[in-house]
Tab-separated table of C-alpha atoms and ligand atoms in Angstrom:
chain	number	residue	atom	x	y	z
R	708	MET	CA	30.162	-29.752	84.243
R	709	ALA	CA	31.907	-27.832	87.001
R	710	SER	CA	35.106	-29.431	88.255
R	711	ILE	CA	36.443	-29.234	91.764
R	712	GLN	CA	39.455	-31.287	90.682
R	713	THR	CA	42.757	-29.532	91.201
R	714	SER	CA	45.032	-29.216	88.233
R	715	LEU	CA	47.127	-32.353	87.698
R	716	ARG	CA	50.617	-32.706	86.260
R	717	VAL	CA	50.500	-35.603	83.828
R	718	LEU	CA	53.210	-37.131	81.638
R	719	VAL	CA	52.082	-38.821	78.410
R	720	ILE	CA	54.593	-41.347	76.986
R	721	GLU	CA	53.315	-42.445	73.587
R	722	ASP	CA	55.121	-42.714	70.266
R	723	GLU	CA	52.013	-42.469	68.077
R	724	THR	CA	51.905	-38.732	67.461
R	725	ALA	CA	48.182	-38.335	66.792
R	726	SER	CA	47.259	-40.319	69.870
R	727	ARG	CA	49.751	-38.489	72.088
R	728	LEU	CA	48.641	-35.065	70.887
R	729	ALA	CA	44.961	-35.917	71.386
R	730	ILE	CA	45.621	-36.887	75.012
R	731	VAL	CA	47.834	-33.866	75.657
R	732	ARG	CA	45.254	-31.517	74.136
R	733	ALA	CA	42.434	-33.021	76.225
R	734	LEU	CA	44.502	-32.699	79.401
R	735	ARG	CA	45.261	-29.051	78.701
R	736	GLU	CA	41.632	-28.318	77.847
R	737	SER	CA	40.761	-29.758	81.265
R	738	GLN	CA	43.224	-27.304	82.881
R	739	HIS	CA	45.852	-29.953	83.604
R	740	THR	CA	49.568	-29.584	82.895
R	741	ALA	CA	50.728	-32.082	80.277
R	742	PHE	CA	54.268	-33.268	79.579
R	743	GLU	CA	54.940	-35.475	76.580
R	744	ALA	CA	57.544	-37.950	75.393
R	745	ALA	CA	57.676	-39.972	72.182
R	746	ASP	CA	60.047	-42.686	73.387
R	747	GLY	CA	60.802	-44.571	76.563
R	748	VAL	CA	64.193	-43.046	77.347
R	749	ALA	CA	62.886	-39.476	77.083
R	750	GLY	CA	59.797	-40.470	79.062
R	751	LEU	CA	61.768	-41.987	81.924
R	752	GLU	CA	63.980	-38.906	82.076
R	753	ILE	CA	60.975	-36.598	82.477
R	754	ALA	CA	59.351	-38.965	84.968
R	755	LYS	CA	62.486	-38.885	87.105
R	756	THR	CA	62.904	-35.117	87.044
R	757	GLU	CA	59.408	-33.575	87.026
R	758	PRO	CA	57.079	-33.784	90.011
R	759	LEU	CA	54.065	-35.593	88.522
R	760	ASP	CA	50.586	-36.613	89.646
R	761	ALA	CA	50.224	-39.356	87.032
R	762	VAL	CA	51.841	-41.011	84.001
R	763	VAL	CA	50.061	-42.330	80.907
R	764	LEU	CA	52.312	-45.042	79.488
R	765	ASP	CA	52.147	-46.825	76.144
R	766	LEU	CA	53.754	-50.298	76.195
R	767	MET	CA	55.203	-50.509	72.678
R	768	LEU	CA	57.733	-47.683	72.593
R	769	PRO	CA	60.998	-47.036	70.763
R	770	ARG	CA	64.315	-47.030	72.693
R	771	MET	CA	62.817	-48.451	75.901
R	772	ASP	CA	59.552	-50.360	76.054
R	773	GLY	CA	56.841	-49.526	78.555
R	774	ILE	CA	57.358	-52.606	80.723
R	775	ARG	CA	61.047	-51.829	81.214
R	776	LEU	CA	60.307	-48.163	81.817
R	777	LEU	CA	57.744	-49.099	84.459
R	778	THR	CA	60.214	-51.432	86.164
R	779	GLU	CA	62.836	-48.684	86.265
R	780	LEU	CA	60.372	-46.053	87.431
R	781	ARG	CA	59.065	-48.197	90.286
R	782	ARG	CA	62.547	-48.411	91.830
R	783	THR	CA	62.233	-44.808	92.871
R	784	SER	CA	58.655	-43.620	92.355
R	785	ARG	CA	55.108	-44.487	93.344
R	786	VAL	CA	53.560	-42.011	90.892
R	787	PRO	CA	50.246	-43.418	89.561
R	788	VAL	CA	50.724	-45.028	86.118
R	789	ILE	CA	47.990	-45.885	83.634
R	790	VAL	CA	49.218	-48.262	80.948
R	791	VAL	CA	47.566	-47.856	77.556
R	792	SER	CA	48.181	-50.591	75.040
R	793	ALA	CA	46.856	-52.365	72.007
R	794	ARG	CA	47.967	-55.608	73.682
R	795	ARG	CA	44.774	-56.970	75.091
R	796	THR	CA	45.541	-60.369	76.590
R	797	GLU	CA	45.023	-60.966	80.284
R	798	ASP	CA	48.747	-61.819	80.610
R	799	ASP	CA	49.714	-58.337	79.413
R	800	ARG	CA	47.309	-56.724	81.846
R	801	VAL	CA	48.459	-58.850	84.770
R	802	GLU	CA	52.143	-58.247	83.947
R	803	ALA	CA	51.648	-54.481	83.854
R	804	LEU	CA	49.646	-54.476	87.082
R	805	ASP	CA	52.159	-56.760	88.811
R	806	LEU	CA	54.958	-54.383	87.833
R	807	GLY	CA	53.141	-51.587	89.581
R	808	ALA	CA	50.824	-50.020	87.013
R	809	ASP	CA	47.733	-48.619	88.685
R	810	ASP	CA	45.376	-49.180	85.784
R	811	TYR	CA	45.351	-50.613	82.274
R	812	LEU	CA	43.407	-49.313	79.319
R	813	THR	CA	43.173	-51.236	76.044
R	814	LYS	CA	43.330	-49.295	72.791
R	815	PRO	CA	41.197	-47.935	71.310
R	816	PHE	CA	39.853	-45.882	74.197
R	817	THR	CA	38.221	-42.483	74.390
R	818	VAL	CA	40.113	-39.565	75.879
R	819	ARG	CA	37.088	-39.031	78.120
R	820	GLU	CA	37.523	-42.509	79.586
R	821	LEU	CA	41.243	-41.932	80.088
R	822	LEU	CA	40.560	-38.701	81.991
R	823	ALA	CA	38.050	-40.509	84.205
R	824	ARG	CA	40.617	-43.240	84.931
R	825	LEU	CA	43.243	-40.595	85.700
R	826	ARG	CA	40.972	-38.957	88.257
R	827	ALA	CA	40.314	-42.380	89.758
R	828	VAL	CA	43.993	-43.366	90.152
R	829	VAL	CA	44.869	-39.999	91.626
R	830	ARG	CA	41.966	-40.244	94.083
R	831	ARG	CA	43.072	-43.767	94.974
R	832	THR	CA	46.646	-42.636	95.574
R	833	GLU	CA	45.358	-39.964	97.910
R	834	ALA	CA	43.349	-42.673	99.680
R	835	ASP	CA	46.489	-44.864	99.818
R	836	THR	CA	48.256	-42.280	101.886
R	837	ALA	CA	45.243	-41.865	104.176
R	838	SER	CA	45.597	-43.787	107.411
R	839	ALA	CA	41.861	-44.447	107.646
R	840	ILE	CA	38.780	-44.521	105.426
R	841	THR	CA	35.213	-43.935	106.605
R	842	LEU	CA	32.441	-45.801	104.796
R	843	GLY	CA	29.121	-44.765	106.336
R	844	ASP	CA	29.326	-45.921	109.960
R	845	ILE	CA	32.334	-48.169	109.287
R	846	VAL	CA	35.885	-46.917	109.865
R	847	ILE	CA	38.827	-48.848	108.412
R	848	ASP	CA	42.104	-47.984	110.118
R	849	PHE	CA	44.960	-49.117	107.876
R	850	SER	CA	47.800	-48.543	110.312
R	851	ALA	CA	46.101	-50.291	113.228
R	852	LYS	CA	44.556	-52.849	110.818
R	853	THR	CA	41.212	-52.557	112.548
R	854	VAL	CA	37.622	-52.125	111.420
R	855	CYS	CA	35.069	-50.459	113.688
R	856	ARG	CA	31.379	-49.726	113.410
R	857	ASN	CA	30.171	-46.959	115.720
R	858	ALA	CA	33.410	-47.362	117.679
R	859	THR	CA	32.831	-51.092	118.218
R	860	ARG	CA	35.599	-53.239	116.785
R	861	ILE	CA	34.573	-55.874	114.235
R	862	PRO	CA	37.038	-58.788	114.216
R	863	LEU	CA	38.286	-59.676	110.722
R	864	THR	CA	40.800	-62.281	109.615
R	865	ALA	CA	43.932	-60.999	107.869
R	866	THR	CA	42.573	-62.186	104.515
R	867	GLU	CA	39.225	-60.480	105.072
R	868	PHE	CA	41.026	-57.285	106.016
R	869	GLU	CA	43.223	-57.396	102.892
R	870	MET	CA	40.223	-57.825	100.590
R	871	LEU	CA	38.239	-55.102	102.345
R	872	THR	CA	41.274	-52.822	102.018
R	873	ALA	CA	41.542	-53.499	98.273
R	874	LEU	CA	37.855	-52.678	97.801
R	875	ALA	CA	37.915	-49.640	100.083
R	876	ARG	CA	40.978	-48.094	98.436
R	877	HIS	CA	39.225	-48.469	95.050
R	878	ARG	CA	35.833	-47.375	96.353
R	879	GLY	CA	33.542	-46.066	93.651
R	880	GLU	CA	35.180	-48.390	91.129
R	881	VAL	CA	34.483	-51.990	90.168
R	882	VAL	CA	37.409	-54.132	91.346
R	883	PRO	CA	37.921	-57.136	89.057
R	884	ARG	CA	38.000	-60.587	90.600
R	885	ASP	CA	41.640	-61.223	89.577
R	886	VAL	CA	42.761	-58.045	91.354
R	887	LEU	CA	41.061	-59.217	94.549
R	888	GLU	CA	42.626	-62.647	94.177
R	889	ARG	CA	46.081	-61.099	93.933
R	890	ALA	CA	45.366	-58.842	96.911
R	891	ILE	CA	44.834	-61.846	99.164
R	892	ARG	CA	47.288	-64.277	97.601
R	893	GLN	CA	50.536	-63.175	99.227
R	894	ASP	CA	52.787	-66.124	98.489
R	895	GLY	CA	51.759	-67.140	94.974
R	896	SER	CA	50.302	-70.369	96.297
R	897	ALA	CA	47.565	-72.118	94.384
R	898	HIS	CA	44.264	-70.448	95.087
R	899	VAL	CA	40.849	-71.930	95.612
R	900	SER	CA	38.657	-70.946	92.687
R	901	ASN	CA	35.844	-69.473	94.777
R	902	VAL	CA	37.990	-67.893	97.472
R	903	VAL	CA	36.878	-64.392	96.490
R	904	ASP	CA	33.190	-65.310	96.793
R	905	VAL	CA	33.765	-66.972	100.151
R	906	ILE	CA	35.493	-63.936	101.610
R	907	ILE	CA	32.958	-61.495	100.141
R	908	LEU	CA	30.235	-63.565	101.812
R	909	ARG	CA	32.029	-63.414	105.166
R	910	LEU	CA	32.604	-59.663	104.856
R	911	ARG	CA	28.907	-59.126	104.121
R	912	ARG	CA	27.950	-61.172	107.178
R	913	LYS	CA	30.216	-59.121	109.400
R	914	LEU	CA	29.770	-55.673	107.879
R	915	GLY	CA	26.312	-55.764	106.326
R	916	ARG	CA	25.039	-57.025	102.987
R	917	GLU	CA	24.784	-53.578	101.449
R	918	LEU	CA	28.460	-52.574	101.802
R	919	ILE	CA	29.851	-54.578	98.873
R	920	ALA	CA	27.847	-54.863	95.657
R	921	THR	CA	28.371	-57.555	93.012
R	922	ARG	CA	28.723	-56.500	89.372
R	923	ARG	CA	28.112	-59.754	87.588
R	924	GLY	CA	30.885	-60.668	85.171
R	925	GLN	CA	32.948	-57.626	86.228
R	926	GLY	CA	33.808	-57.821	89.895
R	927	PHE	CA	32.829	-56.142	93.146
R	928	ILE	CA	32.388	-52.545	94.262
R	929	ILE	CA	32.017	-50.473	97.376
R	930	GLU	CA	29.794	-47.655	96.163
R	931	LEU	CA	30.839	-44.159	97.059
R	932	GLN	CA	28.952	-42.980	100.111
R	933	ASP	CA	26.919	-39.803	100.061
R	934	GLY	CA	28.449	-36.974	101.983
R	935	ARG	CA	31.420	-38.441	103.736
R	936	GLY	CA	33.969	-41.165	103.034
U	1185	CA	CA1	53.330	-47.451	70.638
């Protein structure tokens, strides 16, 4: 398969040697530049000194665990981080995501899946810095916080806009329900159990039924558009 992806600079922080080497080898075979660290202190040092496109971070690490490393890193850096861990509870996933991880992969995973996730977080980060996203005939302007179709403004509530933003920035990926809930729950207040469904329904009414697809049991997705966007 031909790749138009530019070469990425990726740091792999993982103390299990076989696993780390497998990831590093796969990255290099895909023409990426791989840096590696076998403990948290060494990993944080590299993360702070090398310009990176992404970090693959194990949670259970000697010298400094992944959660603490992520907390430290986020004080100064927005580099995309994919947490990989054998810890598979929802609490672990939510904690890592709340601390600023961009994705979470439960071990065991295939290197192929990790590479796909890496491309996705890097693409998303590029979209994060974009001031607007075009989805077919809909333009979402993040700085003006407006949504237009064919240059006609479509009024959205703040909550609707936040959820649309979360879906649009992750377009081409299924966004889990809990991620959407956190995107619209700004103050930690108790949430209504079907709030996500209610807002999805309102967005479909305003923007068209076909924009947001439901993946039952997984979440919601804005499919990548052909051609543009
Ligand atoms: Ca480990």
